[in-house]
């Protein structure tokens, strides 16, 4: 386990990329060399080595002929010191009294390049072992009984080797070996733009353990660097299925295979269904191999099941930890009436934890079953008072020393930004979710809908506080009163481990971006939408929203000639770039074509007021009553100056669908208008259904995962100003959100037409999210047997530092993307470091589960809101179906590949299960639910349905308590709930 692992890891790409059954060969026996680091030679990968830059300092790297080759693009960072550019390796452990040989080779493209290095703690408070330019070697540092380094070493154009013996006097955990070389002012560093450095033969070898038969040291190769290795080749929705829903899984084989038998097994090991796979063929987007589909829709009896394919030789050994996977056996899944109730609750709780000015209360965190983790997730408000300076343009810092209180709102990105476009997209989705549920008479089915509306109001109140006030703003106030600032951000970037959230406001200025046309239309739309939702329960707030929406409409209309001109030089169009370098993870959602935003705002105002002015405006638009139509193989996306198109129904900079959908729900439109809208919604949804039925080559019925999504053409340049140098067909940034957004349109098509095909294919979209995909992983934290754990976050940093919390449950990550393997300029250095390259890795496998893999593991409120919307839709439209009856298996002699299952309808109570396990009906599952079951059974006079205690169980609670599904509440149900809370089982 502790032997040198670079030879083993060098071959990991072959293991990881193969979504097919193979058995890993054992590495050849080598002379023992106990390496403390995870990579030495850079033959195939670089991780755990990685670079770090403090903007505006910037660097890029590539692996050249077995070396780590760094190019310096901007030599000075925010601190103007050597540590603004780093090359480092973290998670190093050392034993007291052991001797370690430390050595490396380095060179530069010029003589005299200064390089500093140390083994230290990750906060740089203790230096244990240092590189010294005076002696040109490495020696014990000041916090391990040695001396400070006298000076930096000076590299030459020829390779030099530096080494030393490190003998720690205490155990050290989670240390790092780092190299610093930015241009400094006090602490050395003489880098210039255009400098290059090469590293090779990195070594930390435990000499003590080399001589031991039982080594204590070494790099723990169980670490998987975020690689996702499928545990099963039966790809299905690991959360489960509603009894009457379509149930289809996908099976992967190495080579072309004829149809195979498969069986569905219950928890007792009994066969409840038998069928035959249907060969589909290859699907390059999904992965290598050959694909089959398995339809088991006839199973309707609630319970927990697994699928076993008649392919027992499909066994795989994990190259990192040696675990053996029988890949012909699926992960466990559930069939039941409340499949998404728990994850919906947790998905909504996400927004509470994104609040910027609120003390996050442990007792209000419902999305983490661990008390210890809830305590870590809870914290004081990081910006109880958020003050920021006005900017005169998009590139300046604070020039006028004029600031404003901008407290409130969610953090919308990893840089503590609060962006109006992202916030508005989220608010509309949450409010629309509530509005659709109200239309269909189902809003009372789940009290979490009220929580969602409350969170939308919290963000909307912040958005309306971002309206330009002439009394507070002497820069923009006179000419742009009642327009809306685009957002709040830092002027700079940071390493979240080195600069905790509660310290960042001491180091970075907060800046208010200029008011924009897009932000103004976004706030108009959301405020007008809110006015009709709150008019009965809070008329004052509704009146305030409508008044502001109308005032902002008049304000932005004054500049109609300007925003119709779409000039790149107009400060009131946001550029799609970071503050000084291109950074898609911190983008401002620039948009110079805002006709769709204007249409959206007019639609919301008309849907609320019915006033002719707004109807005339929206009908004069070329977009009137239309929906975006994504046509497979014709979408193109260029990431500069902004995405020009994508295979996504709606998004941050494309709001056409939002306006038309609100008109569909409105009682103000005519029958003729509604008929046209319904037709357009159906046409848009038909494109997504068509995409879900075809593979990359357009062959019908050969989309292995049935997802309503297609590759788009991505162009990548070396910097934000260059034309893209090359292009690939691949998955775009946030592909999971694209799939979910497309499903929202199909859900509306189902609502409008009642055609079951739309609900079926919308369901396939969630199947993909929960595990029916190229890697067999659920992209939602905490849900599914094999799920993502480490979303990219500025606070959920447990992967790197155990003092931080791990992510709560119910969080959707962005998913596979070609950006993960793109060329320099907008690439993900972590993904590049593990060897991912676009064009070499199948699209659905361009993903790693690490907080550092920002291109594919980011989270945003707008993605989360669409995800919650879909969960709510299915909880309101797929559960409690009368066909959820018991099933028995009867095999009918036939030559076809199906098995006939008979079902009998059972009597359904007038009340139906609202949320499995929610016994006290408080919209969450916790220990109080298990306790109430035991109290009701032990003392029915006090805690039963007609008990005397004010907290007695209700009839609805009794139904929710039957988590096992044996037609009655028992102590076994209480035990099952406790197992769920302890994470011994994954769902109820």
PDB file of N, CA and C in Angstrom, residues 10-44:
ATOM      1  N   UNK A  10       0.133   5.957 -13.017  1.00  0.00           N
ATOM      2  CA  UNK A  10       0.321   6.304 -14.426  1.00  0.00           C
ATOM      3  C   UNK A  10      -0.686   5.596 -15.314  1.00  0.00           C
ATOM      4  N   UNK A  11      -1.112   4.432 -14.893  1.00  0.00           N
ATOM      5  CA  UNK A  11      -2.073   3.696 -15.703  1.00  0.00           C
ATOM      6  C   UNK A  11      -3.510   3.902 -15.295  1.00  0.00           C
ATOM      7  N   UNK A  12      -3.745   4.867 -14.379  1.00  0.00           N
ATOM      8  CA  UNK A  12      -5.087   4.994 -13.845  1.00  0.00           C
ATOM      9  C   UNK A  12      -6.090   5.471 -14.886  1.00  0.00           C
ATOM     10  N   UNK A  13      -5.619   6.223 -15.874  1.00  0.00           N
ATOM     11  CA  UNK A  13      -6.563   6.711 -16.874  1.00  0.00           C
ATOM     12  C   UNK A  13      -7.218   5.562 -17.628  1.00  0.00           C
ATOM     13  N   UNK A  14      -6.451   4.544 -17.872  1.00  0.00           N
ATOM     14  CA  UNK A  14      -7.016   3.392 -18.568  1.00  0.00           C
ATOM     15  C   UNK A  14      -8.095   2.738 -17.732  1.00  0.00           C
ATOM     16  N   UNK A  15      -7.863   2.692 -16.379  1.00  0.00           N
ATOM     17  CA  UNK A  15      -8.867   2.113 -15.505  1.00  0.00           C
ATOM     18  C   UNK A  15     -10.100   3.003 -15.437  1.00  0.00           C
ATOM     19  N   UNK A  16      -9.854   4.311 -15.272  1.00  0.00           N
ATOM     20  CA  UNK A  16     -10.941   5.227 -15.009  1.00  0.00           C
ATOM     21  C   UNK A  16     -11.831   5.443 -16.206  1.00  0.00           C
ATOM     22  N   UNK A  17     -11.218   5.577 -17.363  1.00  0.00           N
ATOM     23  CA  UNK A  17     -12.008   5.911 -18.540  1.00  0.00           C
ATOM     24  C   UNK A  17     -12.816   4.735 -19.062  1.00  0.00           C
ATOM     25  N   UNK A  18     -12.460   3.540 -18.689  1.00  0.00           N
ATOM     26  CA  UNK A  18     -13.172   2.383 -19.214  1.00  0.00           C
ATOM     27  C   UNK A  18     -14.431   2.145 -18.406  1.00  0.00           C
ATOM     28  N   UNK A  19     -15.577   2.356 -19.020  1.00  0.00           N
ATOM     29  CA  UNK A  19     -16.840   2.071 -18.349  1.00  0.00           C
ATOM     30  C   UNK A  19     -17.253   0.641 -18.675  1.00  0.00           C
ATOM     31  N   UNK A  20     -16.297  -0.265 -18.628  1.00  0.00           N
ATOM     32  CA  UNK A  20     -16.543  -1.637 -19.021  1.00  0.00           C
ATOM     33  C   UNK A  20     -15.921  -2.552 -17.995  1.00  0.00           C
ATOM     34  N   UNK A  21     -16.346  -3.800 -17.907  1.00  0.00           N
ATOM     35  CA  UNK A  21     -15.832  -4.708 -16.902  1.00  0.00           C
ATOM     36  C   UNK A  21     -14.447  -5.235 -17.255  1.00  0.00           C
ATOM     37  N   UNK A  22     -13.484  -4.906 -16.426  1.00  0.00           N
ATOM     38  CA  UNK A  22     -12.140  -5.447 -16.558  1.00  0.00           C
ATOM     39  C   UNK A  22     -11.597  -5.673 -15.171  1.00  0.00           C
ATOM     40  N   UNK A  23     -10.569  -6.484 -15.068  1.00  0.00           N
ATOM     41  CA  UNK A  23      -9.922  -6.715 -13.783  1.00  0.00           C
ATOM     42  C   UNK A  23      -8.545  -6.084 -13.828  1.00  0.00           C
ATOM     43  N   UNK A  24      -8.248  -5.225 -12.845  1.00  0.00           N
ATOM     44  CA  UNK A  24      -6.971  -4.532 -12.833  1.00  0.00           C
ATOM     45  C   UNK A  24      -5.834  -5.508 -12.547  1.00  0.00           C
ATOM     46  N   UNK A  25      -4.788  -5.429 -13.375  1.00  0.00           N
ATOM     47  CA  UNK A  25      -3.615  -6.259 -13.149  1.00  0.00           C
ATOM     48  C   UNK A  25      -2.796  -5.701 -11.994  1.00  0.00           C
ATOM     49  N   UNK A  26      -2.225  -6.547 -11.191  1.00  0.00           N
ATOM     50  CA  UNK A  26      -1.383  -6.104 -10.088  1.00  0.00           C
ATOM     51  C   UNK A  26      -0.092  -5.527 -10.624  1.00  0.00           C
ATOM     52  N   UNK A  27       0.414  -4.415 -10.026  1.00  0.00           N
ATOM     53  CA  UNK A  27       1.669  -3.844 -10.503  1.00  0.00           C
ATOM     54  C   UNK A  27       2.836  -4.789 -10.237  1.00  0.00           C
ATOM     55  N   UNK A  28       3.824  -4.728 -11.116  1.00  0.00           N
ATOM     56  CA  UNK A  28       4.998  -5.562 -10.939  1.00  0.00           C
ATOM     57  C   UNK A  28       5.717  -5.203  -9.639  1.00  0.00           C
ATOM     58  N   UNK A  29       6.268  -6.169  -8.981  1.00  0.00           N
ATOM     59  CA  UNK A  29       6.993  -5.945  -7.732  1.00  0.00           C
ATOM     60  C   UNK A  29       8.225  -5.111  -7.997  1.00  0.00           C
ATOM     61  N   UNK A  30       8.435  -4.080  -7.171  1.00  0.00           N
ATOM     62  CA  UNK A  30       9.584  -3.212  -7.321  1.00  0.00           C
ATOM     63  C   UNK A  30      10.386  -3.216  -6.027  1.00  0.00           C
ATOM     64  N   UNK A  31      11.585  -2.715  -6.119  1.00  0.00           N
ATOM     65  CA  UNK A  31      12.385  -2.492  -4.924  1.00  0.00           C
ATOM     66  C   UNK A  31      11.654  -1.481  -4.061  1.00  0.00           C
ATOM     67  N   UNK A  32      11.540  -1.775  -2.767  1.00  0.00           N
ATOM     68  CA  UNK A  32      10.771  -0.903  -1.908  1.00  0.00           C
ATOM     69  C   UNK A  32      11.321   0.514  -1.927  1.00  0.00           C
ATOM     70  N   UNK A  33      10.414   1.469  -2.120  1.00  0.00           N
ATOM     71  CA  UNK A  33      10.744   2.886  -2.064  1.00  0.00           C
ATOM     72  C   UNK A  33       9.517   3.574  -1.492  1.00  0.00           C
ATOM     73  N   UNK A  34       9.551   3.928  -0.218  1.00  0.00           N
ATOM     74  CA  UNK A  34       8.371   4.434   0.476  1.00  0.00           C
ATOM     75  C   UNK A  34       8.258   5.933   0.235  1.00  0.00           C
ATOM     76  N   UNK A  35       7.398   6.292  -0.722  1.00  0.00           N
ATOM     77  CA  UNK A  35       7.240   7.683  -1.121  1.00  0.00           C
ATOM     78  C   UNK A  35       6.096   8.339  -0.353  1.00  0.00           C
ATOM     79  N   UNK A  36       6.363   9.518   0.173  1.00  0.00           N
ATOM     80  CA  UNK A  36       5.369  10.261   0.930  1.00  0.00           C
ATOM     81  C   UNK A  36       4.490  11.094   0.012  1.00  0.00           C
ATOM     82  N   UNK A  37       4.958  11.343  -1.196  1.00  0.00           N
ATOM     83  CA  UNK A  37       4.184  12.132  -2.147  1.00  0.00           C
ATOM     84  C   UNK A  37       3.490  11.230  -3.165  1.00  0.00           C
ATOM     85  N   UNK A  38       2.485  11.800  -3.840  1.00  0.00           N
ATOM     86  CA  UNK A  38       1.655  10.997  -4.724  1.00  0.00           C
ATOM     87  C   UNK A  38       2.053  11.015  -6.178  1.00  0.00           C
ATOM     88  N   UNK A  39       3.025  11.843  -6.562  1.00  0.00           N
ATOM     89  CA  UNK A  39       3.489  11.881  -7.947  1.00  0.00           C
ATOM     90  C   UNK A  39       4.906  12.421  -7.977  1.00  0.00           C
ATOM     91  N   UNK A  40       5.754  11.786  -8.794  1.00  0.00           N
ATOM     92  CA  UNK A  40       7.159  12.182  -8.862  1.00  0.00           C
ATOM     93  C   UNK A  40       7.606  12.556 -10.259  1.00  0.00           C
ATOM     94  N   UNK A  41       7.118  11.871 -11.280  1.00  0.00           N
ATOM     95  CA  UNK A  41       7.741  11.970 -12.598  1.00  0.00           C
ATOM     96  C   UNK A  41       6.891  12.645 -13.667  1.00  0.00           C
ATOM     97  N   UNK A  42       5.591  12.873 -13.431  1.00  0.00           N
ATOM     98  CA  UNK A  42       4.718  13.588 -14.370  1.00  0.00           C
ATOM     99  C   UNK A  42       4.642  12.918 -15.736  1.00  0.00           C
ATOM    100  N   UNK A  43       4.744  11.604 -15.757  1.00  0.00           N
ATOM    101  CA  UNK A  43       4.661  10.899 -17.034  1.00  0.00           C
ATOM    102  C   UNK A  43       3.253  10.947 -17.621  1.00  0.00           C
ATOM    103  N   UNK A  44       2.233  10.793 -16.764  1.00  0.00           N
ATOM    104  CA  UNK A  44       0.853  10.755 -17.250  1.00  0.00           C
ATOM    105  C   UNK A  44      -0.036  11.797 -16.574  1.00  0.00           C
TER     106      UNK A  44
END
